[in-house]
Every structure is written in structure tokens, then in C-alpha cells.
Amino acid sequence: MDRTVIARVAHEINRAYCASLGDASQPAWEDAPEWQKASALVGVDMHLAKPDATPEQSHESWLAQKLAEGWVYGLVKDAEKKEHPCCVPYAELPAEQKAKDYLFRGVVHALKAIEPEKVVVEAPVPLTPPPTAVIAVSAIPAGHVPVQYIGRRPDWSDHLYGTGLYFVADQVRNLPEPVARQFLRHSDLFIEAKVEIAPEEAAQAPAQDDTAQILENAATQQDQQRDERSALQDVLDQVNLMDKDALKSFAFSNYKQNLDKRAAVNDLRDQVRQLINQFGVAGV
């Protein structure tokens, strides 16, 4: 099958899987930006050229491409800033993201032998946007967008973008534009609220809004996690420079493990790295 068709099918399966998790932000293949299509095609080519490549190797290939293009880790995916929450080592990916790599590999290998003439591609059915709600507010901070939760469940918590935000039925939060764009892509859960400025007497006693504090707490947590990853990488870099004596001392001091110095130095480094990845390092 043509590589472009394979990439398209893999993209649409990923899109459906994301929707099953409550993430409706993925566009249809026809609407996807060129960088996203190119990324899918690179993944297809990698699996076609290396049939034995694992999902972890697939992520490593994707990550290498992203880093080469200037992308960095970010709380939410932002193409303009080239920030992506998956710009981390494979071991640090959530289970949902690892599942995507397994699905992508499975799709490529399932479709590569299908004859092109047997494939019929239909255009996706466009969705009609829901009506906009009208909400009275006292003010909207500059650079923010009022976002209202309209989901069927009585409440909703963000487990996709790391913002820590939660909504109850019909609640409106004023979100920074980049975060609002992510949430508004979930058209079955959120809409942009049409607002009207409340009368002065109503504005004198505004309802408590903890949105900014929640986002600040989430950003602080993300900073801490980045610092921890950086500190761990520093340790791994040091391990790459250790000789046998240093490796043996490090393993015993941190994990009470006696390494066999008769082994090759690279094998000892692999053993120490496995200990670090499994148990971490005290103080990091």
C-alpha cells in the first residue's frame, strides 16, 4: 500500500484513540498541518525500512526528528512555539502515549501488504459546531479566552495536558489562549462562552476563580519534573565517563550491589544505568 495511505490510516486511528480518551484535539488528515503529516510519513518510512523496530525505537526516532527541528518539551502541544509534552524519553511517557506507538507500528505492518486498488478512502464527515453560550462576567483578563464546560458528565478533570484544571457542569474558566485552544478542540466538552459584562453592582462581588492558581501550581510541578529529569540525566552522563572502579563504588554506595569488575566497562555501565532507571538516585 502507498506510504501516504498508510500514514493517513495510522493518523485517523490515532485520532480515534485520542477521542476515546477525551482528547478531541487531533484534526482529520485533510486538515492536519504539513509538519504533522510529515511526522507520520517519517514514522511509516522508519517501520517499513526497519520491520523489527520496537515502539520504543519508534518514539526515539520521532523524538530525534522533533529535537532536530527545534522542538522542546512543553506543558501542551503548541506548533507555533514548537513545544510538545511528548518530547521526553520513552520511559517517561504515560501509558496512553506508549499505546499510540504500539498502534502506529501495528497499523503500518497490517497495511503494508494490502494491494492499493482494494483501498477506498472516504472524506471525514464535518462536525457542526455547537451554539455559543452567553455568560455574564465582570471582566476577562487580557490574553485569556472564556471556556465553558458542556460535557455530559457532572464534572471533568484534565488528565491530558497537565494543567490540573477541573470543571463542573456549565462552569466557565478564563484560560490563557494557548491552553484555551487545546480545550476548545474538544468540541464535545468545551465551547467558547459568549460573555456580557455584568452590571456594576454584580461586579462588586465576583465569584472566586482559582484558575490562575491551579495553572501556576501545574507549571511549578512541571518545572520540578524537568529539574528532576535534568538532574537524572546529569547522573547518567557521569556514569558514561566512569571507569570500572568508579562504577563498582557507585553501585555499592547507592544500591548495595557488588559488580563484577571482570565484566567489560560498557557492560558495567549498562548495569548501573539499569539500576538508576529502576530505583532512581537518592537526592535526585
Short mmCIF file of N, CA and C in Angstrom, two decimals, residues 247-259 271-272 274-276 278-282:
data_model
loop_
_atom_site.label_atom_id
_atom_site.label_comp_id
_atom_site.label_asym_id
_atom_site.label_seq_id
_atom_site.Cartn_x
_atom_site.Cartn_y
_atom_site.Cartn_z
N LEU A 247 32.43 2.75 38.83
CA LEU A 247 31.13 2.11 38.64
C LEU A 247 30.82 1.15 39.79
N LYS A 248 31.82 0.38 40.18
CA LYS A 248 31.62 -0.57 41.29
C LYS A 248 31.30 0.18 42.57
N SER A 249 32.03 1.28 42.83
CA SER A 249 31.80 2.07 44.03
C SER A 249 30.41 2.71 44.01
N PHE A 250 30.01 3.24 42.85
CA PHE A 250 28.70 3.89 42.71
C PHE A 250 27.58 2.89 42.96
N ALA A 251 27.68 1.70 42.37
CA ALA A 251 26.62 0.69 42.52
C ALA A 251 26.50 0.24 43.97
N PHE A 252 27.63 0.09 44.65
CA PHE A 252 27.56 -0.38 46.03
C PHE A 252 27.06 0.73 46.96
N SER A 253 27.53 1.95 46.75
CA SER A 253 27.15 3.07 47.61
C SER A 253 25.66 3.39 47.51
N ASN A 254 25.11 3.29 46.30
CA ASN A 254 23.72 3.70 46.09
C ASN A 254 22.73 2.54 46.15
N TYR A 255 23.19 1.31 45.79
CA TYR A 255 22.22 0.21 45.67
C TYR A 255 22.67 -1.07 46.40
N LYS A 256 23.83 -1.01 47.07
CA LYS A 256 24.36 -2.18 47.77
C LYS A 256 24.53 -3.37 46.83
N GLN A 257 24.91 -3.07 45.59
CA GLN A 257 25.13 -4.11 44.59
C GLN A 257 26.63 -4.24 44.32
N ASN A 258 27.14 -5.47 44.33
CA ASN A 258 28.54 -5.73 44.04
C ASN A 258 28.70 -6.10 42.57
N LEU A 259 29.29 -5.23 41.80
CA LEU A 259 29.51 -5.50 40.39
C LEU A 259 30.77 -6.34 40.20
N GLN A 271 24.71 -1.99 33.45
CA GLN A 271 24.13 -2.47 34.71
C GLN A 271 23.80 -1.31 35.65
N VAL A 272 24.70 -0.33 35.71
CA VAL A 272 24.45 0.83 36.57
C VAL A 272 23.28 1.65 36.05
N GLN A 274 20.76 0.55 34.39
CA GLN A 274 19.53 -0.19 34.71
C GLN A 274 19.13 0.02 36.17
N LEU A 275 20.10 0.07 37.05
CA LEU A 275 19.81 0.33 38.47
C LEU A 275 19.23 1.72 38.65
N ILE A 276 19.81 2.69 37.95
CA ILE A 276 19.33 4.07 38.06
C ILE A 276 17.89 4.18 37.54
N GLN A 278 15.69 1.87 37.32
CA GLN A 278 14.75 1.08 38.12
C GLN A 278 14.49 1.69 39.49
N PHE A 279 15.56 2.19 40.13
CA PHE A 279 15.43 2.63 41.52
C PHE A 279 15.64 4.14 41.71
N GLY A 280 16.12 4.83 40.66
CA GLY A 280 16.40 6.24 40.83
C GLY A 280 17.70 6.45 41.58
N VAL A 281 17.97 7.71 41.93
CA VAL A 281 19.18 8.06 42.66
C VAL A 281 18.79 8.93 43.84
N ALA A 282 19.30 8.63 45.00
CA ALA A 282 18.97 9.41 46.19
C ALA A 282 19.34 10.87 45.98
#
